[in-house]
């Protein structure tokens, strides 16, 4: 799993963790380089939060090591802790304090001097779009604003390694976009980021590399394209139509095959070798005097790869693990 | 760690400022509870503000009844209500609020007391309101004692006045008696002298008459006796002359016999030795003696005898003087009557309450107990809210985890929370004392600033106790039941709600292991007993020690829990 290149800011080596007799992580190894966003993708209960907790040093692994800038995390927790920024899945904010007070407290706790903290607070509140609401009590903010504030508190001290756990869960589109932009900006400033999510689209959009994790084990790791290819998936198109189609209506189109149909009752799914064959299929339907009402193109993605690699959907979950996390 | 502690303190101050409920719990709630408790339970300390109604059935209509009704009427918290019938009074006690008892003053009570006989009031009491009844009974007993004492003092005064009058009369009597005695003595002396003179004259005359008659008789018999004596002596004188002549002749015969005997012997020759000696002649009296016998007797002359009258005693009668003893006894008796002390009526045994400590007060306000007591209680509750619950809040909010990730020492965060709440607790208690002093007039003792010691030590112990609860509770929902029960128990057993002496021995034994007990002891010493500031040292040291123990347990348990 270890890549060649700059020294990783964060490293986990063969980390294992069990809760009682149940193994939650089993020999997980990963590394994060400066400026890199590493996605940790898996269904609920796969072990993402446990992995992040161990990387954040709030949870001790049963075996294995965590290195921060090459140093074992337990050797100098105070100095190394300041290199980390954690944005937990649930909000980690003081609800009665204002946004500014929350950011100020964590900035100061992260070791920033008073003057630096003041500047950092103003900057990060501006970045997350909360400058106008800086002095409102946190509990009066919307869900999306709280998520952005949660992120602001994690990045106010510009950590070298940023641990993001389901950061966009339950937020509106605008806030999600802002959060993803901020994450990308943080990476551009040199932070190494682990982005834990079960939203495949987000991982595909912003991650340089993705780690697929299932039942405490890394099943695959690499750039998004490689993982998708590793899954062996092909583009699919779902079509809603009006008209009549013969059973062998696809015989003239090479590389295209019908994988699901409704038996001439208005819906069908075809698999193609490449997305460019979309036009050929639509033209062919037109030639057959079938009126296409709607169609959807589904490119192969990480969910397909995950399904191919694990036999399970990315949205399945292990209830016990989810509950524990 | 100091930085983390200080930043946590600042954050706690921000959190507190933003939480009006906590501010309410810290300041307003204790004031409300103290006010309610102080005014409601003030009767326990004899200074309740509620007016109680006391129906009175006056069957005596005398001075004693009037005095009792008047005294009760002067009581600020008592409203006297005259009723005519016992049944009405009992009904009022049974059914009406704030009427714990009724008083019946039986007929003849005043007379009985005036005449020195016992008398009793009849009280109709509601057993449900025993505490109020006890308070009123104490007041009534006080009145009765005062009335009895006053009556006794009046009687004693009257007795003293009568005794003084009697003494004055006795004095006048003694003076008159003395005067009379002197007069009698003078008269007696005069009469005595006259009698003596008369008797002496009569006796003198009698004696002289008798003397003359005796002289005459003696002279006559004397002359007769001498005549007879001279006659008899003349006869015996002649016989004696004859005897004298015989004796002279006998002497001459003896001489002749001796010559004859010599002649005989010579003639006998050799046989002279055979002649026995002759019998000896008696020796005759001497010539002088015989001459004396022969001398004529001269009769004595009575002319040389002293006059017979001189032999008679001269009688000078003296009347024995009057015994001064009889007069002295009377005077002494009178004197003893004058000096006799007035018999005192038996005194009444009353009670005088004095503080056991110099400068202390006997009566206290209920607020003197409840301001520190409920202050400590709410201090403990405040620590539950401020430390135990907020630690669980921080855990649930995730802020504690975020701080842990950033390398902030958890111990520093905990100490910061404790420090902040310690300061808050200290300020809270100080404000409560100031409010108590300003609103309820509680005593702050001789050294108000010394109250700072127990406030600081108890705040520290309470803060540490909050940490122990946070470590023991394990879950947010367990904090309130566990913390509330332990806080309440600690307050109750520690004497925050009632004096420690109300509790049984085993509970008091437990109490001495609680910081609340030691703190309340200091508050009572300083505020009520007016003890010097130095008295706080030992109890505060114990409280701090218990706080240190709590802190060690809490820190270890909480850090272990969050490892």
PDB file of N, CA and C in Angstrom, chain A residues 53 56 58 77-78 81-82 86 91-97 101 104-106 108-112 150 153-154, chain B residues 1 3-4 7-8 10-11 14-15 17-18 394 396-399 401-409 413 563:
ATOM      1  N   UNK A  53     -10.176   6.948  14.235  1.00  0.00           N
ATOM      2  CA  UNK A  53      -9.927   7.153  15.664  1.00  0.00           C
ATOM      3  C   UNK A  53      -8.523   6.688  16.038  1.00  0.00           C
ATOM      4  N   UNK A  56      -6.165   9.162  14.707  1.00  0.00           N
ATOM      5  CA  UNK A  56      -6.230  10.403  15.492  1.00  0.00           C
ATOM      6  C   UNK A  56      -5.700  10.218  16.904  1.00  0.00           C
ATOM      7  N   UNK A  58      -6.909   8.758  19.404  1.00  0.00           N
ATOM      8  CA  UNK A  58      -7.857   8.700  20.520  1.00  0.00           C
ATOM      9  C   UNK A  58      -8.223   7.259  20.840  1.00  0.00           C
ATOM     10  N   UNK A  77       2.812  12.931  22.078  1.00  0.00           N
ATOM     11  CA  UNK A  77       1.411  13.159  21.682  1.00  0.00           C
ATOM     12  C   UNK A  77       1.052  14.639  21.584  1.00  0.00           C
ATOM     13  N   UNK A  78       1.672  15.458  22.436  1.00  0.00           N
ATOM     14  CA  UNK A  78       1.275  16.864  22.437  1.00  0.00           C
ATOM     15  C   UNK A  78       1.705  17.564  21.145  1.00  0.00           C
ATOM     16  N   UNK A  81       0.026  15.814  18.184  1.00  0.00           N
ATOM     17  CA  UNK A  81      -1.411  16.067  18.151  1.00  0.00           C
ATOM     18  C   UNK A  81      -1.730  17.367  17.438  1.00  0.00           C
ATOM     19  N   UNK A  82      -0.834  18.336  17.569  1.00  0.00           N
ATOM     20  CA  UNK A  82      -1.085  19.623  16.925  1.00  0.00           C
ATOM     21  C   UNK A  82      -0.932  19.557  15.412  1.00  0.00           C
ATOM     22  N   UNK A  86      -8.990  16.910  13.404  1.00  0.00           N
ATOM     23  CA  UNK A  86     -10.046  15.903  13.288  1.00  0.00           C
ATOM     24  C   UNK A  86     -11.382  16.613  13.076  1.00  0.00           C
ATOM     25  N   UNK A  91     -21.111  16.321  15.162  1.00  0.00           N
ATOM     26  CA  UNK A  91     -20.599  17.665  15.427  1.00  0.00           C
ATOM     27  C   UNK A  91     -19.813  17.662  16.733  1.00  0.00           C
ATOM     28  N   UNK A  92     -18.693  18.335  16.735  1.00  0.00           N
ATOM     29  CA  UNK A  92     -17.891  18.473  17.961  1.00  0.00           C
ATOM     30  C   UNK A  92     -17.785  19.959  18.267  1.00  0.00           C
ATOM     31  N   UNK A  93     -18.898  20.527  18.724  1.00  0.00           N
ATOM     32  CA  UNK A  93     -18.986  21.978  18.937  1.00  0.00           C
ATOM     33  C   UNK A  93     -19.685  22.253  20.272  1.00  0.00           C
ATOM     34  N   UNK A  94     -19.421  23.413  20.801  1.00  0.00           N
ATOM     35  CA  UNK A  94     -20.156  23.863  21.982  1.00  0.00           C
ATOM     36  C   UNK A  94     -21.416  24.580  21.495  1.00  0.00           C
ATOM     37  N   UNK A  95     -22.566  23.987  21.723  1.00  0.00           N
ATOM     38  CA  UNK A  95     -23.781  24.551  21.109  1.00  0.00           C
ATOM     39  C   UNK A  95     -24.155  25.931  21.633  1.00  0.00           C
ATOM     40  N   UNK A  96     -23.761  26.226  22.886  1.00  0.00           N
ATOM     41  CA  UNK A  96     -24.179  27.528  23.424  1.00  0.00           C
ATOM     42  C   UNK A  96     -23.214  28.649  23.039  1.00  0.00           C
ATOM     43  N   UNK A  97     -22.031  28.280  22.613  1.00  0.00           N
ATOM     44  CA  UNK A  97     -21.071  29.313  22.222  1.00  0.00           C
ATOM     45  C   UNK A  97     -21.345  29.745  20.790  1.00  0.00           C
ATOM     46  N   UNK A 101     -16.555  31.874  18.892  1.00  0.00           N
ATOM     47  CA  UNK A 101     -16.012  31.384  20.163  1.00  0.00           C
ATOM     48  C   UNK A 101     -15.569  29.921  20.048  1.00  0.00           C
ATOM     49  N   UNK A 104     -12.388  29.982  18.079  1.00  0.00           N
ATOM     50  CA  UNK A 104     -11.340  30.603  18.910  1.00  0.00           C
ATOM     51  C   UNK A 104     -10.825  29.608  19.960  1.00  0.00           C
ATOM     52  N   UNK A 105     -11.741  28.909  20.610  1.00  0.00           N
ATOM     53  CA  UNK A 105     -11.336  27.977  21.669  1.00  0.00           C
ATOM     54  C   UNK A 105     -10.446  26.880  21.101  1.00  0.00           C
ATOM     55  N   UNK A 106     -10.871  26.289  19.963  1.00  0.00           N
ATOM     56  CA  UNK A 106     -10.063  25.188  19.432  1.00  0.00           C
ATOM     57  C   UNK A 106      -8.750  25.695  18.838  1.00  0.00           C
ATOM     58  N   UNK A 108      -7.008  28.170  20.035  1.00  0.00           N
ATOM     59  CA  UNK A 108      -6.120  28.380  21.172  1.00  0.00           C
ATOM     60  C   UNK A 108      -5.660  27.046  21.750  1.00  0.00           C
ATOM     61  N   UNK A 109      -6.599  26.107  21.803  1.00  0.00           N
ATOM     62  CA  UNK A 109      -6.236  24.790  22.325  1.00  0.00           C
ATOM     63  C   UNK A 109      -5.226  24.094  21.416  1.00  0.00           C
ATOM     64  N   UNK A 110      -5.264  24.424  20.151  1.00  0.00           N
ATOM     65  CA  UNK A 110      -4.313  23.810  19.220  1.00  0.00           C
ATOM     66  C   UNK A 110      -2.956  24.494  19.281  1.00  0.00           C
ATOM     67  N   UNK A 111      -2.800  25.446  20.162  1.00  0.00           N
ATOM     68  CA  UNK A 111      -1.481  26.027  20.371  1.00  0.00           C
ATOM     69  C   UNK A 111      -1.252  27.351  19.695  1.00  0.00           C
ATOM     70  N   UNK A 112      -2.263  27.893  19.013  1.00  0.00           N
ATOM     71  CA  UNK A 112      -2.055  29.183  18.357  1.00  0.00           C
ATOM     72  C   UNK A 112      -1.988  30.293  19.391  1.00  0.00           C
ATOM     73  N   UNK A 150     -17.983  22.923  11.967  1.00  0.00           N
ATOM     74  CA  UNK A 150     -17.268  21.743  12.469  1.00  0.00           C
ATOM     75  C   UNK A 150     -15.944  21.578  11.712  1.00  0.00           C
ATOM     76  N   UNK A 153     -13.416  24.350  12.698  1.00  0.00           N
ATOM     77  CA  UNK A 153     -12.706  24.097  13.958  1.00  0.00           C
ATOM     78  C   UNK A 153     -11.575  23.088  13.761  1.00  0.00           C
ATOM     79  N   UNK A 154     -11.731  22.206  12.785  1.00  0.00           N
ATOM     80  CA  UNK A 154     -10.697  21.198  12.555  1.00  0.00           C
ATOM     81  C   UNK A 154      -9.522  21.710  11.740  1.00  0.00           C
TER      82      UNK A 154
ATOM     83  N   UNK B   1       0.289  21.871  30.355  1.00  0.00           N
ATOM     84  CA  UNK B   1      -0.979  21.576  31.013  1.00  0.00           C
ATOM     85  C   UNK B   1      -1.607  22.845  31.595  1.00  0.00           C
ATOM     86  N   UNK B   3      -1.471  25.748  30.333  1.00  0.00           N
ATOM     87  CA  UNK B   3      -2.143  26.479  29.254  1.00  0.00           C
ATOM     88  C   UNK B   3      -3.535  25.887  29.007  1.00  0.00           C
ATOM     89  N   UNK B   4      -3.573  24.552  28.942  1.00  0.00           N
ATOM     90  CA  UNK B   4      -4.860  23.885  28.731  1.00  0.00           C
ATOM     91  C   UNK B   4      -5.816  24.210  29.871  1.00  0.00           C
ATOM     92  N   UNK B   7      -6.956  27.878  29.466  1.00  0.00           N
ATOM     93  CA  UNK B   7      -7.893  28.038  28.352  1.00  0.00           C
ATOM     94  C   UNK B   7      -9.240  27.390  28.666  1.00  0.00           C
ATOM     95  N   UNK B   8      -9.203  26.271  29.389  1.00  0.00           N
ATOM     96  CA  UNK B   8     -10.460  25.632  29.782  1.00  0.00           C
ATOM     97  C   UNK B   8     -11.235  26.518  30.748  1.00  0.00           C
ATOM     98  N   UNK B  10     -11.177  29.712  30.828  1.00  0.00           N
ATOM     99  CA  UNK B  10     -11.785  30.794  30.036  1.00  0.00           C
ATOM    100  C   UNK B  10     -13.024  30.288  29.302  1.00  0.00           C
ATOM    101  N   UNK B  11     -12.888  29.086  28.730  1.00  0.00           N
ATOM    102  CA  UNK B  11     -14.021  28.540  27.982  1.00  0.00           C
ATOM    103  C   UNK B  11     -15.207  28.256  28.900  1.00  0.00           C
ATOM    104  N   UNK B  14     -17.038  31.323  29.435  1.00  0.00           N
ATOM    105  CA  UNK B  14     -17.911  31.639  28.287  1.00  0.00           C
ATOM    106  C   UNK B  14     -19.162  30.778  28.318  1.00  0.00           C
ATOM    107  N   UNK B  15     -18.973  29.489  28.597  1.00  0.00           N
ATOM    108  CA  UNK B  15     -20.120  28.577  28.624  1.00  0.00           C
ATOM    109  C   UNK B  15     -21.114  28.995  29.707  1.00  0.00           C
ATOM    110  N   UNK B  17     -21.523  31.943  30.979  1.00  0.00           N
ATOM    111  CA  UNK B  17     -22.174  33.209  30.633  1.00  0.00           C
ATOM    112  C   UNK B  17     -23.328  32.992  29.668  1.00  0.00           C
ATOM    113  N   UNK B  18     -23.183  31.962  28.845  1.00  0.00           N
ATOM    114  CA  UNK B  18     -24.216  31.711  27.827  1.00  0.00           C
ATOM    115  C   UNK B  18     -25.333  30.811  28.344  1.00  0.00           C
ATOM    116  N   UNK B 394     -19.578  17.313  27.067  1.00  0.00           N
ATOM    117  CA  UNK B 394     -18.413  17.460  26.175  1.00  0.00           C
ATOM    118  C   UNK B 394     -18.105  16.143  25.483  1.00  0.00           C
ATOM    119  N   UNK B 396     -20.366  13.885  24.761  1.00  0.00           N
ATOM    120  CA  UNK B 396     -21.411  13.677  23.756  1.00  0.00           C
ATOM    121  C   UNK B 396     -21.272  14.652  22.600  1.00  0.00           C
ATOM    122  N   UNK B 397     -20.892  15.873  22.898  1.00  0.00           N
ATOM    123  CA  UNK B 397     -20.695  16.849  21.824  1.00  0.00           C
ATOM    124  C   UNK B 397     -19.502  16.485  20.941  1.00  0.00           C
ATOM    125  N   UNK B 398     -18.593  15.707  21.475  1.00  0.00           N
ATOM    126  CA  UNK B 398     -17.395  15.345  20.730  1.00  0.00           C
ATOM    127  C   UNK B 398     -16.249  16.314  20.929  1.00  0.00           C
ATOM    128  N   UNK B 399     -16.509  17.374  21.696  1.00  0.00           N
ATOM    129  CA  UNK B 399     -15.450  18.368  21.891  1.00  0.00           C
ATOM    130  C   UNK B 399     -14.288  17.795  22.687  1.00  0.00           C
ATOM    131  N   UNK B 401     -13.241  14.749  22.576  1.00  0.00           N
ATOM    132  CA  UNK B 401     -12.457  13.927  21.657  1.00  0.00           C
ATOM    133  C   UNK B 401     -11.602  14.814  20.766  1.00  0.00           C
ATOM    134  N   UNK B 402     -12.187  15.917  20.309  1.00  0.00           N
ATOM    135  CA  UNK B 402     -11.430  16.829  19.447  1.00  0.00           C
ATOM    136  C   UNK B 402     -10.233  17.391  20.193  1.00  0.00           C
ATOM    137  N   UNK B 403     -10.454  17.711  21.492  1.00  0.00           N
ATOM    138  CA  UNK B 403      -9.343  18.236  22.292  1.00  0.00           C
ATOM    139  C   UNK B 403      -8.280  17.163  22.517  1.00  0.00           C
ATOM    140  N   UNK B 404      -8.753  15.930  22.718  1.00  0.00           N
ATOM    141  CA  UNK B 404      -7.785  14.844  22.929  1.00  0.00           C
ATOM    142  C   UNK B 404      -6.916  14.665  21.692  1.00  0.00           C
ATOM    143  N   UNK B 405      -7.540  14.755  20.513  1.00  0.00           N
ATOM    144  CA  UNK B 405      -6.791  14.591  19.271  1.00  0.00           C
ATOM    145  C   UNK B 405      -5.716  15.656  19.153  1.00  0.00           C
ATOM    146  N   UNK B 406      -6.057  16.844  19.597  1.00  0.00           N
ATOM    147  CA  UNK B 406      -5.103  17.941  19.422  1.00  0.00           C
ATOM    148  C   UNK B 406      -3.966  17.880  20.426  1.00  0.00           C
ATOM    149  N   UNK B 407      -3.915  16.837  21.229  1.00  0.00           N
ATOM    150  CA  UNK B 407      -2.780  16.673  22.137  1.00  0.00           C
ATOM    151  C   UNK B 407      -2.941  17.412  23.444  1.00  0.00           C
ATOM    152  N   UNK B 408      -4.107  17.993  23.665  1.00  0.00           N
ATOM    153  CA  UNK B 408      -4.333  18.704  24.929  1.00  0.00           C
ATOM    154  C   UNK B 408      -4.439  17.664  26.047  1.00  0.00           C
ATOM    155  N   UNK B 409      -3.655  17.827  27.105  1.00  0.00           N
ATOM    156  CA  UNK B 409      -3.744  16.849  28.201  1.00  0.00           C
ATOM    157  C   UNK B 409      -5.124  16.886  28.862  1.00  0.00           C
ATOM    158  N   UNK B 413      -7.491  19.738  31.022  1.00  0.00           N
ATOM    159  CA  UNK B 413      -8.873  20.136  30.780  1.00  0.00           C
ATOM    160  C   UNK B 413      -9.711  19.951  32.044  1.00  0.00           C
ATOM    161  N   UNK B 563      -9.127   6.639  28.819  1.00  0.00           N
ATOM    162  CA  UNK B 563      -7.828   6.271  28.274  1.00  0.00           C
ATOM    163  C   UNK B 563      -7.994   5.706  26.880  1.00  0.00           C
TER     164      UNK B 563
END
